[in-house]
Every structure is written in C-alpha cells, then in structure tokens.
CSV table of C-alpha atoms and ligand atoms in Angstrom, one decimal:
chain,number,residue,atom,x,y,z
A,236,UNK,CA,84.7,76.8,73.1
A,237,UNK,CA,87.6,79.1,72.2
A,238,UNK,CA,91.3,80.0,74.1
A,239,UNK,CA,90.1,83.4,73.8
A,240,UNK,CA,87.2,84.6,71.8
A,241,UNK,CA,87.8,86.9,69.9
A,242,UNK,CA,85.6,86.5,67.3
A,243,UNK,CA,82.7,87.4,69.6
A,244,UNK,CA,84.6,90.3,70.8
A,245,UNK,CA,84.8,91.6,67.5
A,246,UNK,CA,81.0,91.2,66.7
A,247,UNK,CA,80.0,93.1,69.9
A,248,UNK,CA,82.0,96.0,68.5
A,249,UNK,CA,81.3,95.4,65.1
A,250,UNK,CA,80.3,98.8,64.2
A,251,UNK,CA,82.8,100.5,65.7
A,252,UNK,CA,85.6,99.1,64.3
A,253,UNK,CA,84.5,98.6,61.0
A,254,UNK,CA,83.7,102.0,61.0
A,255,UNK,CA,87.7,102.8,62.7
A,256,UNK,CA,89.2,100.4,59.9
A,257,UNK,CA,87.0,102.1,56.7
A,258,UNK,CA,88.2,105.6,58.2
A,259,UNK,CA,92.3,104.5,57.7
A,260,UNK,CA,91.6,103.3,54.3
A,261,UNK,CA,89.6,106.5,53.1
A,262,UNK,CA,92.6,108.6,54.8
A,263,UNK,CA,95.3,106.2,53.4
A,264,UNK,CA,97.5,107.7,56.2
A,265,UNK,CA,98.9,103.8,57.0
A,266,UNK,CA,101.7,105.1,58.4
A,267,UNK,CA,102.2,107.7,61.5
A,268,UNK,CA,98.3,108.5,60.5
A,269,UNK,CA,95.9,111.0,63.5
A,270,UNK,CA,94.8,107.8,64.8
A,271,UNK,CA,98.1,107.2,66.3
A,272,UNK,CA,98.9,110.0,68.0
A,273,UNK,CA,95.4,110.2,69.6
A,274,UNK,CA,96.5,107.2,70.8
A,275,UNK,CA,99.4,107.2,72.3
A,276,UNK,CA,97.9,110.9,74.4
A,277,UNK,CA,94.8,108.2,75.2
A,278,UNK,CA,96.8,105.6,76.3
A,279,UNK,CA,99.8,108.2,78.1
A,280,UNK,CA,96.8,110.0,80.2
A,281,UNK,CA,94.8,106.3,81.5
A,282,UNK,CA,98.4,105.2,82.4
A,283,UNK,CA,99.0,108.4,84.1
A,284,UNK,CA,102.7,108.5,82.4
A,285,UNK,CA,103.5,111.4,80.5
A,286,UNK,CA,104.9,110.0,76.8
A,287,UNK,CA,103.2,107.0,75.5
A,288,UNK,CA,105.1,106.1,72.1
A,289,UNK,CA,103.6,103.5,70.1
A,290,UNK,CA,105.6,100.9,68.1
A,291,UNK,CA,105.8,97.7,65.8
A,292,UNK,CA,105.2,95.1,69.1
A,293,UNK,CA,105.9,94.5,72.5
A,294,UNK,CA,109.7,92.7,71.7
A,295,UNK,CA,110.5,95.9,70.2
A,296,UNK,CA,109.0,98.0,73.2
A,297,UNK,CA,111.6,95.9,75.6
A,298,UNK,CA,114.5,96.2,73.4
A,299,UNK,CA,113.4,100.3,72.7
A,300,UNK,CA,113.7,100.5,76.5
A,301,UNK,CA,117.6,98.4,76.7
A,302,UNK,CA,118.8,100.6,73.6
A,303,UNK,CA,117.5,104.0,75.6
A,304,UNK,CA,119.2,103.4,78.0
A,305,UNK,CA,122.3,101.9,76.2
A,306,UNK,CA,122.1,98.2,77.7
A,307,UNK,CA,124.7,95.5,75.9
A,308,UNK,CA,128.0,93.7,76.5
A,309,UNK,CA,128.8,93.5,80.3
A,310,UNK,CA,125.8,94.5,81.6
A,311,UNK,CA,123.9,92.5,83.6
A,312,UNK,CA,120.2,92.7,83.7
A,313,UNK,CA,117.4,90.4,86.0
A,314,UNK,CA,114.5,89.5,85.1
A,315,UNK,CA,112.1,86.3,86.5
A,316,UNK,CA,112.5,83.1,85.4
A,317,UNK,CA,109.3,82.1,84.5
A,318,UNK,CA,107.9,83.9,81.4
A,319,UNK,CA,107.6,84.5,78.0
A,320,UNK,CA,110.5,84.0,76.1
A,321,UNK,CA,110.4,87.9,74.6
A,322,UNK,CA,111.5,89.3,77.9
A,323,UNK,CA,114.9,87.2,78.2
A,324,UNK,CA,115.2,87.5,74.4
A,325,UNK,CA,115.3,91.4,74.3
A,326,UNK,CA,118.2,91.1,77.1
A,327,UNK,CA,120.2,88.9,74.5
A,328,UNK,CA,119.2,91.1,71.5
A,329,UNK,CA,121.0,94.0,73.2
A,330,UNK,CA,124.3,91.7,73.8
A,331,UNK,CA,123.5,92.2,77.5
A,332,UNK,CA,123.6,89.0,79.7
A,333,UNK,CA,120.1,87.6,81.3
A,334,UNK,CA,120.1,87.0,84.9
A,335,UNK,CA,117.4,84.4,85.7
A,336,UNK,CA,115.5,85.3,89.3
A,337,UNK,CA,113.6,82.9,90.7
A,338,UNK,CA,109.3,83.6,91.0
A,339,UNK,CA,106.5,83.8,93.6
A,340,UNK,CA,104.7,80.3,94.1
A,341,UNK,CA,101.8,82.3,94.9
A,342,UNK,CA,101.6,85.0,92.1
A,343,UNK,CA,104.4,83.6,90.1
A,344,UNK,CA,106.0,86.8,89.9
A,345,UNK,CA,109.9,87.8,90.3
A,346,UNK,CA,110.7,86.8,93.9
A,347,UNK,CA,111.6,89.8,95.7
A,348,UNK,CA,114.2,88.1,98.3
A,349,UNK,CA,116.1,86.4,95.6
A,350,UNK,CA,116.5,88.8,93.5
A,351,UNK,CA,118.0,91.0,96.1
A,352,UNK,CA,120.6,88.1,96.0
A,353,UNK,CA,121.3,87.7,92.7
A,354,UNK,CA,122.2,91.1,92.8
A,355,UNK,CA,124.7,90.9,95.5
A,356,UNK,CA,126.2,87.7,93.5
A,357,UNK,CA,126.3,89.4,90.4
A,358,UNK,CA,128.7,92.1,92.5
A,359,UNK,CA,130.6,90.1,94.4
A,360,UNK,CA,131.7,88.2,91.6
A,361,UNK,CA,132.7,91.2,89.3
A,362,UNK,CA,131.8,89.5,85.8
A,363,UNK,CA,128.9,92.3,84.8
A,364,UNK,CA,128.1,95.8,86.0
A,365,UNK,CA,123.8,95.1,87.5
A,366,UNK,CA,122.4,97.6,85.3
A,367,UNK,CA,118.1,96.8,85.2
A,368,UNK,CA,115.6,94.6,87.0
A,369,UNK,CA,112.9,94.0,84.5
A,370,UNK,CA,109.6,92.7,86.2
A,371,UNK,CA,107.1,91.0,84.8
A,372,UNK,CA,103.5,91.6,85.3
A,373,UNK,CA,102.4,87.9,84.9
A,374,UNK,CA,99.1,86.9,83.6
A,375,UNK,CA,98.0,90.2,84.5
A,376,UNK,CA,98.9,90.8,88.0
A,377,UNK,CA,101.8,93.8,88.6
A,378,UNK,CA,104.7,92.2,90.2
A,379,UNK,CA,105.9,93.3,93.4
A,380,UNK,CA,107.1,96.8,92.7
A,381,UNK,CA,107.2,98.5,96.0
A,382,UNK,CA,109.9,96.2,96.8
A,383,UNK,CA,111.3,96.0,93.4
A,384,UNK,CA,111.9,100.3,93.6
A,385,UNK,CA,113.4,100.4,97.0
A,386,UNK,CA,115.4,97.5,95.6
A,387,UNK,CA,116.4,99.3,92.3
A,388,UNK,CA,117.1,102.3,94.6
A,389,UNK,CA,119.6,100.4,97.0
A,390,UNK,CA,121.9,99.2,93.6
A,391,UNK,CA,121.0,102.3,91.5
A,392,UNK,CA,119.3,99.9,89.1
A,393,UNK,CA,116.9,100.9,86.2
A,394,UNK,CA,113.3,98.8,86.6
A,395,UNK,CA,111.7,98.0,83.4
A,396,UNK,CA,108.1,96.9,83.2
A,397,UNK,CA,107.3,94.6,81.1
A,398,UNK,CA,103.7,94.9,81.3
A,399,UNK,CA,102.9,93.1,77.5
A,400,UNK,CA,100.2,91.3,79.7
A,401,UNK,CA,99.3,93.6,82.7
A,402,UNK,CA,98.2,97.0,80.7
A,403,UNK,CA,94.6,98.0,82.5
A,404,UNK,CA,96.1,95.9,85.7
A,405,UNK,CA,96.9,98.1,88.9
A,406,UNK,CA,98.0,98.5,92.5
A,407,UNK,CA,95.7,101.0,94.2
A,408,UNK,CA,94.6,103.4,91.9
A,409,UNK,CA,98.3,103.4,90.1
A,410,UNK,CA,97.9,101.9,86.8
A,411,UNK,CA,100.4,99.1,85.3
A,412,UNK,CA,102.9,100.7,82.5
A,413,UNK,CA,103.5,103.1,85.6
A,414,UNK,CA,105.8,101.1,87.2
A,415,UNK,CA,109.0,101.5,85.4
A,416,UNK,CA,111.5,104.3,84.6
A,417,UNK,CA,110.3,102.6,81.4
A,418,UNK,CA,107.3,100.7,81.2
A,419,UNK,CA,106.4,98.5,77.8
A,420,UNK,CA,103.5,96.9,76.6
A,421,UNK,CA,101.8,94.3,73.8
A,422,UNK,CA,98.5,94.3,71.6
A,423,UNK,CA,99.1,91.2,70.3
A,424,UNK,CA,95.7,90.2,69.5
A,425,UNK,CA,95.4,87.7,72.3
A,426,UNK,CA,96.9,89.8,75.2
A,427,UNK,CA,94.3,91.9,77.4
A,428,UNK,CA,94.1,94.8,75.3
A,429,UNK,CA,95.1,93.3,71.6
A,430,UNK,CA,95.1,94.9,68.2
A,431,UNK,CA,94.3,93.0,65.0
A,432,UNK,CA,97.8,92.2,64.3
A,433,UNK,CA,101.0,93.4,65.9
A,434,UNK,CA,101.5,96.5,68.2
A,435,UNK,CA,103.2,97.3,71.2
A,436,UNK,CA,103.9,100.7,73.5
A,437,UNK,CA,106.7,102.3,75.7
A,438,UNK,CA,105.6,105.1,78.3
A,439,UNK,CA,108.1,107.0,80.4
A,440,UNK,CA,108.2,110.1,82.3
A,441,UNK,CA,111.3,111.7,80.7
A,442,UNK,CA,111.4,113.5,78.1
A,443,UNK,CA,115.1,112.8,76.8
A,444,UNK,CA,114.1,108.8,76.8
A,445,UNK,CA,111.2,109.9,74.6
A,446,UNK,CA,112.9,111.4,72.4
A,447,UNK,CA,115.6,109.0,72.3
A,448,UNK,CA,112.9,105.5,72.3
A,449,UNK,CA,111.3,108.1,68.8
A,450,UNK,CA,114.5,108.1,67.3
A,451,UNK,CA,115.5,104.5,68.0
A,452,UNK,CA,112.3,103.4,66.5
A,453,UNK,CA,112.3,105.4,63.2
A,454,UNK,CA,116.1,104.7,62.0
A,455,UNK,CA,117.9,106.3,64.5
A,456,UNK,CA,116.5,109.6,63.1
A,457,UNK,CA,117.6,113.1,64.1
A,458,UNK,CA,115.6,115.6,62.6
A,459,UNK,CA,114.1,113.9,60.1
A,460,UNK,CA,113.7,110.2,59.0
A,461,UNK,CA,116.1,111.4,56.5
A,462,UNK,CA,119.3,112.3,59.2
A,463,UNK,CA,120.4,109.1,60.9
A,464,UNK,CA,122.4,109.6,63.9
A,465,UNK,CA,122.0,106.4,65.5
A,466,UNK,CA,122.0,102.9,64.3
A,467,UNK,CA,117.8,102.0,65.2
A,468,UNK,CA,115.0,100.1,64.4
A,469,UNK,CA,112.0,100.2,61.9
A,470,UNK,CA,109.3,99.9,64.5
A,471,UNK,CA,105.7,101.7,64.3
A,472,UNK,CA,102.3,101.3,64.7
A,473,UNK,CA,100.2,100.7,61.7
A,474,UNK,CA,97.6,103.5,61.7
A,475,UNK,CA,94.6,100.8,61.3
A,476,UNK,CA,96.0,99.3,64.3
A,477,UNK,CA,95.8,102.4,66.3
A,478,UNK,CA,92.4,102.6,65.1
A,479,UNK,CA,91.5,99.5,66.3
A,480,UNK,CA,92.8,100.0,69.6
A,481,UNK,CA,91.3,103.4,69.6
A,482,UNK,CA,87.5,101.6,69.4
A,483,UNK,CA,88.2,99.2,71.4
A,484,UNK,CA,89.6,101.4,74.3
A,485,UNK,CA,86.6,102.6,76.4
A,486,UNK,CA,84.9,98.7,76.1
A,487,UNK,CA,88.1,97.4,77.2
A,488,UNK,CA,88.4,99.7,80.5
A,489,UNK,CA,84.6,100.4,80.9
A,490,UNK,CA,83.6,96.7,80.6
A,491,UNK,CA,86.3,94.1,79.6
A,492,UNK,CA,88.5,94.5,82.4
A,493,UNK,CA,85.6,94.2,84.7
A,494,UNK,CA,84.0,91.4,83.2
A,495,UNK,CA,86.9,89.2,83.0
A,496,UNK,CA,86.8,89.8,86.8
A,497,UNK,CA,83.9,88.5,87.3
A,498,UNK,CA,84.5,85.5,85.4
A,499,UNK,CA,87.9,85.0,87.2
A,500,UNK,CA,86.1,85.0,90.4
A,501,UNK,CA,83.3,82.5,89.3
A,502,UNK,CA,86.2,80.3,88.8
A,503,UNK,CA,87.6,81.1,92.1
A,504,UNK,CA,84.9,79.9,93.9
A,505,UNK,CA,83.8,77.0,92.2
A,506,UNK,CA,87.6,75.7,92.1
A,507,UNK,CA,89.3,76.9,95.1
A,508,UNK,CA,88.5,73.5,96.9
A,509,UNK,CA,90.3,71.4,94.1
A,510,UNK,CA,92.9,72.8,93.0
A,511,UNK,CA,95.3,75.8,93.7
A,512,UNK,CA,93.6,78.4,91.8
A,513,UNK,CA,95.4,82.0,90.9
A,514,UNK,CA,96.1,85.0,93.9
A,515,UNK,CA,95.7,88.4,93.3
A,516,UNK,CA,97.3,90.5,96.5
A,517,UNK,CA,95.5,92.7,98.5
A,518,UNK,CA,94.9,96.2,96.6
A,519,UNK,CA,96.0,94.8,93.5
A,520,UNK,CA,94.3,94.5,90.4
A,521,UNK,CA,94.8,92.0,87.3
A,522,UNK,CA,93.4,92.3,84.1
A,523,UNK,CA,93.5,88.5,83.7
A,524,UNK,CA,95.7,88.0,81.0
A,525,UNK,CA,95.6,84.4,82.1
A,526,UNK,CA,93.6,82.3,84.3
A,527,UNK,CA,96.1,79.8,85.9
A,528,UNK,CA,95.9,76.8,87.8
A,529,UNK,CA,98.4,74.4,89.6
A,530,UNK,CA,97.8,70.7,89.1
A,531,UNK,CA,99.7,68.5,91.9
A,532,UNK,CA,102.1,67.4,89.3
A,533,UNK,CA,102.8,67.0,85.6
A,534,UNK,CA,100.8,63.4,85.3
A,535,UNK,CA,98.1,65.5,86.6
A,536,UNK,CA,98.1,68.0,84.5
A,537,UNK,CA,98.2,66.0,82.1
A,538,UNK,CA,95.1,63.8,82.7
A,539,UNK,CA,93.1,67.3,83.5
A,540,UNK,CA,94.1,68.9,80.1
A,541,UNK,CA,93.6,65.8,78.1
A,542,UNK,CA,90.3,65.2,79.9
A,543,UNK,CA,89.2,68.9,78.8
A,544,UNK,CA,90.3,68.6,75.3
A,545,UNK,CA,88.3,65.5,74.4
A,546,UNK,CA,85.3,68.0,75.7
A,547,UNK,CA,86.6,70.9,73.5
A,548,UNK,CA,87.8,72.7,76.1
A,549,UNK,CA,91.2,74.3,75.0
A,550,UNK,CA,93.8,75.2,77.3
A,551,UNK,CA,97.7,76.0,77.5
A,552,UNK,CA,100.5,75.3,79.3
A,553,UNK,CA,102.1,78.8,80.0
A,554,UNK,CA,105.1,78.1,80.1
A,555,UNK,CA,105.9,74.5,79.7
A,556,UNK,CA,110.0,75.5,79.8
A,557,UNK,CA,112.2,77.7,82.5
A,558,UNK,CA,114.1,80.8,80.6
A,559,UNK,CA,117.3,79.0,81.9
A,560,UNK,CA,116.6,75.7,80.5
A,561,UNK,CA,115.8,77.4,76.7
A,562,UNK,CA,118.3,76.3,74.2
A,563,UNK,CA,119.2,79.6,72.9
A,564,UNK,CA,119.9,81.3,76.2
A,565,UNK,CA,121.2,78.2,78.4
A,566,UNK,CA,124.7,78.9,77.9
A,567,UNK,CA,124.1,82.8,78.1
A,568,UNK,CA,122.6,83.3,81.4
A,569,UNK,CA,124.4,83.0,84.6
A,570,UNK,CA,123.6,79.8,86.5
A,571,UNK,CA,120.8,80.0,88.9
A,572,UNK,CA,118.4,77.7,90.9
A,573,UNK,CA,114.9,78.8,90.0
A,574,UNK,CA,113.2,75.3,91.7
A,575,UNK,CA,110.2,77.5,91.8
A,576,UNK,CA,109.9,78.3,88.3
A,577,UNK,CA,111.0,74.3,87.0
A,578,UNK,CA,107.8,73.1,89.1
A,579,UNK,CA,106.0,75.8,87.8
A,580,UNK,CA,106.6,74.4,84.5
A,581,UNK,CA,105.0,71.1,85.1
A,582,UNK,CA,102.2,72.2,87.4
A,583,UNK,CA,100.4,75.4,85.6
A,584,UNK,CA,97.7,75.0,83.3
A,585,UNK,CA,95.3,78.1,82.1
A,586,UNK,CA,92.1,78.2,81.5
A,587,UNK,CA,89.7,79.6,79.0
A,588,UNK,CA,89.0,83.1,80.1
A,589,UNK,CA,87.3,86.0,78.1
A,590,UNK,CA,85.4,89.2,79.1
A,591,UNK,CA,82.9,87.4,76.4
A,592,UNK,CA,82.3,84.2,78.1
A,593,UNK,CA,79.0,82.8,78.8
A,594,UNK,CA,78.3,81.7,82.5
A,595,UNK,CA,77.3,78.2,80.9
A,596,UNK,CA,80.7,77.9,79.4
A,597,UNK,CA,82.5,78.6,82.8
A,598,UNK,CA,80.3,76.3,84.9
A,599,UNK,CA,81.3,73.1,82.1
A,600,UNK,CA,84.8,74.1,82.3
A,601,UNK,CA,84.4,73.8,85.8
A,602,UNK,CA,82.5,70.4,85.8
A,603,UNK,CA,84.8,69.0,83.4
A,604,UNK,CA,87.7,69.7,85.8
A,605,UNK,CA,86.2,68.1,88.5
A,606,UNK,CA,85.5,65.3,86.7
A,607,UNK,CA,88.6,64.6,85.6
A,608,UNK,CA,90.4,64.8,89.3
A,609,UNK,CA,87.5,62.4,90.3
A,610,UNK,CA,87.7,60.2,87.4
B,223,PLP,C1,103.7,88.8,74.6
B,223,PLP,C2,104.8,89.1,75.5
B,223,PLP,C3,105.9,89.8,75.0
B,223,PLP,C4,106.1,90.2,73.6
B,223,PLP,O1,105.1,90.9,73.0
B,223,PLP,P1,104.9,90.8,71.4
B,223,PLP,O2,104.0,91.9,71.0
B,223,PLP,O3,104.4,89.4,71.1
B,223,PLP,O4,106.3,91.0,70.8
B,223,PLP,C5,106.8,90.2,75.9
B,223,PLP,N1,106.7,89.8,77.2
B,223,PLP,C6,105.7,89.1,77.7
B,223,PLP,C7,105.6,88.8,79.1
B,223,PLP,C8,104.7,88.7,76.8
B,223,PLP,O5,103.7,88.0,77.3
C-alpha cells in the first residue's frame, strides 16, 4: 500500500497528461509557455480571486506575499504553531520575527483566542510592530477565518493564507486561497492538487500586489525582465507543470476532492469509537490533505504505527516537532506556551488516504489499527 498513490493517479489520467506533457515539448515554450496563463485564469476563476500568479513552489508563494507587502526586521508576524516548517521559515527569510500561536485540539488549527493575545502581548511590550496573521489551512480544513478577519480588522493586520494544503477546501461555497488579502498555495506532488515536480500559486484581489508579487518573482522586473527595479526572486512555473495541472484540474474538482471524502468518512465511521479521529466544522469543507489521528500518547503511537508498518501500511507523523522547539528558529521566535501543539506532536499520526484508494485497502488499515490497540 502507498502514502499517497500516485502512481495510480497517474494511470487513470494517463492519456491526458501524456498528451499535456508531449504538447510542451512540441511547443518548447518551457518557460512562461500558454499553458501557464490558462492556468493561472483557471485556477483565479474556481478560486473566485481575481489574479492567480503562478510561481516556482509554495515557499516562494509565502515569501512573494511578506516581500509584497514589505514584511522584515521589526515586524512581527503570527502564525500557528503546529505546521510545516515552510510557513515559519518564509517569516525568517523576510528578517521578520515568527510569533508562534498556539492550535485547535479539535481541528489543529491557529487558536483564535490565543492569538488575539499574542497580539495584545506583542503590543504591550513594544519590541515589534504586529504586521500579518498567517493561517494555516491544516490537512485540508480552512482555519478559522471569520474570526481571524474581524481579528485582523481590530489590529489592522494583513491575513495571509497559507493554503499549500487546503486548495479545493472551502467554507460555504467560498473557496480556500480566498481567504487572505493574499492567499498562497503548493503543487508539490503529494499535496491535494500536486504537479509533477515543484509549483506553487499566489491569488489576490489587488491589482498593485499583482503586479508587485509579477515583478518580485521575475527579478524585480519593471518593464521588462531586462529593467530591475527591485531586488526579487527567480520563481516561475515550468510550462509542463502548468500542463500537468491543467489535465489534472477538472478530475481533481469533479472527482478527487469528492472521493477522498468518501474515504475520509469510511474511516470516520469505522474508527470514531477507538481513537480521536479528524473534525471538519459545520459548513466547512476539507480536501483532505491529511487523514489524522490522535493516539492517547506517544508509546501509543508508537506501537500503532509500528504495528502498521510490519503490515505495509505506511504512515507519518505530521509533525513530530513544534515550530518553537525547531533549532533554526528557537532563538528567533518570541517565547510562547503552545501545550497544544507539543502534545500534538506526540499524539498525531496520519493515515493512508487517496481519492485512488480501494475500499479493501481502507477496511485493512482499519483492521490493522484495531488490532494493534487490542493487541
Ligand atoms: C508544503 C507546505 C508549504 C511549502 O510548499 P512547497 O511547495 O513545498 O514549498 C508551506 N506550507 C505548508 C503548510 C505546507 O504544507
């Protein structure tokens, strides 16, 4: 059994992509080719945002959205705890300083409440102007952002999505990369909607922050590559990636997303009794980046994932280490307690989950489980 299967993904659209891929290479536009700008007008209308601009991968989409908006030394910027390391690491990048916020138990997102107070601390004390909250739509679920905008609103803060696993997610019928002033994304192979290499998005309403994310991510360019009025990045799209994404597209929102529903709630119900198994919010929809569990405690997680492994079962421990225990950024962030997102750490474990899946393969990953709580 795979993580992820991707290889039978890419069989079931064989054709389509194949024929995508051979199109590129007859072109030989590799760079900044048709196939990325119907792209980016694709991806900009299902998000309902009105610029979608494609670059190199989702760390560069964060950092994209910091230099916009000209984030760096003595700015303060929150963002949860618990995550992947990209999202703290952009902050850094910038020279701005991380502000760890504690997370939901229940959906392991940014805790609202706390982050109102890390806010006010961060104020009080005087150190660092509050300048963006980025949230985190973990595992696939949007984080909390009515509260996170009247938040933002009440400090005249910037949000930033960071929606690298929560493109195709929503809340009602507003779709994830929405969310934020600026919203970013990933199509890292593995994420929900993955390329077949690197690749990542920004989307924004304004126009100014288009232009200026464009420039950023071609050298700083003014008119042409050629005029350099800024000190930027080289981050782009490869045009075979675009195409990729391009056939994978309509599967991914007319079928993926829906099956890896389906399979998340087979799981539900056949593990809701023995462990503490993932929750989506009312009116909220995750496009199940991740399939997480909580174990009692790390011994049991432990047993449980060495138990699945000797049955070829692969899972992962996302994420095995709090942002404000990392090495690199321990003695950069302001001190915090984030209890939630150190227990976190020692309780989660994912499961294999793919819109390819067989029912078979769910129902043994669910046997297996129970067997090895029972054992
Ligand atoms: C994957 C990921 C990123 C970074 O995306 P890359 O394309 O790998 O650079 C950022 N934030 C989160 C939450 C992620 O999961």
């Amino acid at each position: 059994m795979e993580f992820r299967n991707l290889k039978r993904q890419y069989e079931f659209n064989k054709e389509n992509i194949d024929t995508a891929i051979q199109n590129v290479l007859n072109s030989a536009h590799f760079i900044q080719g048709n196939q990325v700008v119907e792209l980016e007008k694709k991806l900009s209308e299902y998000v309902g945002v009105k610029h979608c601009i494609t670059c190199a991968n989702g760390t560069d989409a964060l950092k994209l959205a910091l230099m916009t908006w000209n984030i760096g030394k003595g700015d303060a910027v929150f963002l949860p705890d618990f995550t992947f390391f990209a999202t703290g690491e952009a902050v850094a990048a910038v020279g701005a300083v991380p502000v760890f916020v504690d997370v939901d138990v229940e959906t392991f997102n940014i805790d609202v409440h706390r982050l109102e107070e890390r806010i006010k601390k961060v104020i009080e004390e005087g150190c660092y102007q509050p300048k963006v909250i980025i949230a985190v739509d973990l595992f696939g679920q949007p984080a909390d952002y009515l509260e996170i905008r009247k938040i933002a609103d009440e400090f005249n803060l910037y949000i930033l999505e960071d929606a690298a696993q929560g493109f195709g997610g929503a809340i009602l019928n507003k779709k994830a990369c929405s969310f934020g002033d600026i919203s970013a994304t990933s199509f890292f192979p593995a994420k929900p909607f993955g390329c077949y290499g690197d690749g990542g998005a920004v989307f924004t309403d304004r126009d100014d922050w288009m232009q200026l994310i464009r420039s950023y991510a071609v050298h700083g360019k003014g008119n042409s590559k050629y005029d350099n009025i800024r000190i930027g990045m080289n981050s782009r799209l490869d045009t075979i990636q675009a195409a990729v994404l391009l056939a994978k597209f309509p599967v991914y929102i007319d079928n993926e997303l829906q099956e890896s529903s389906m399979f998340a709630k087979v799981y539900d119900e056949q593990l809701k009794d023995i462990v503490k198994i993932p929750y989506v919010k009312k009116n909220y929809f995750s496009c199940w980046a991740q399939y997480t569990i909580q174990l009692k405690d790390e011994t049991e997680r432990f047993k449980v994932q060495n138990y699945l492994k000797k049955e070829c079962i692969p899972t992962a421990v996302y994420y095995p280490i709090p942002m404000h225990k990392q090495k690199s950024l321990k003695n950069m962030g302001l001190q915090n307690d984030c209890a939630v997102s150190e227990k976190l750490c020692k309780k989660v474990l994912s499961l294999p989950l793919d819109p390819y899946m067989k029912h078979e393969d769910i129902n043994f990953v669910v046997k297996k489980v129970k067997e090895s709580l029972t054992e």
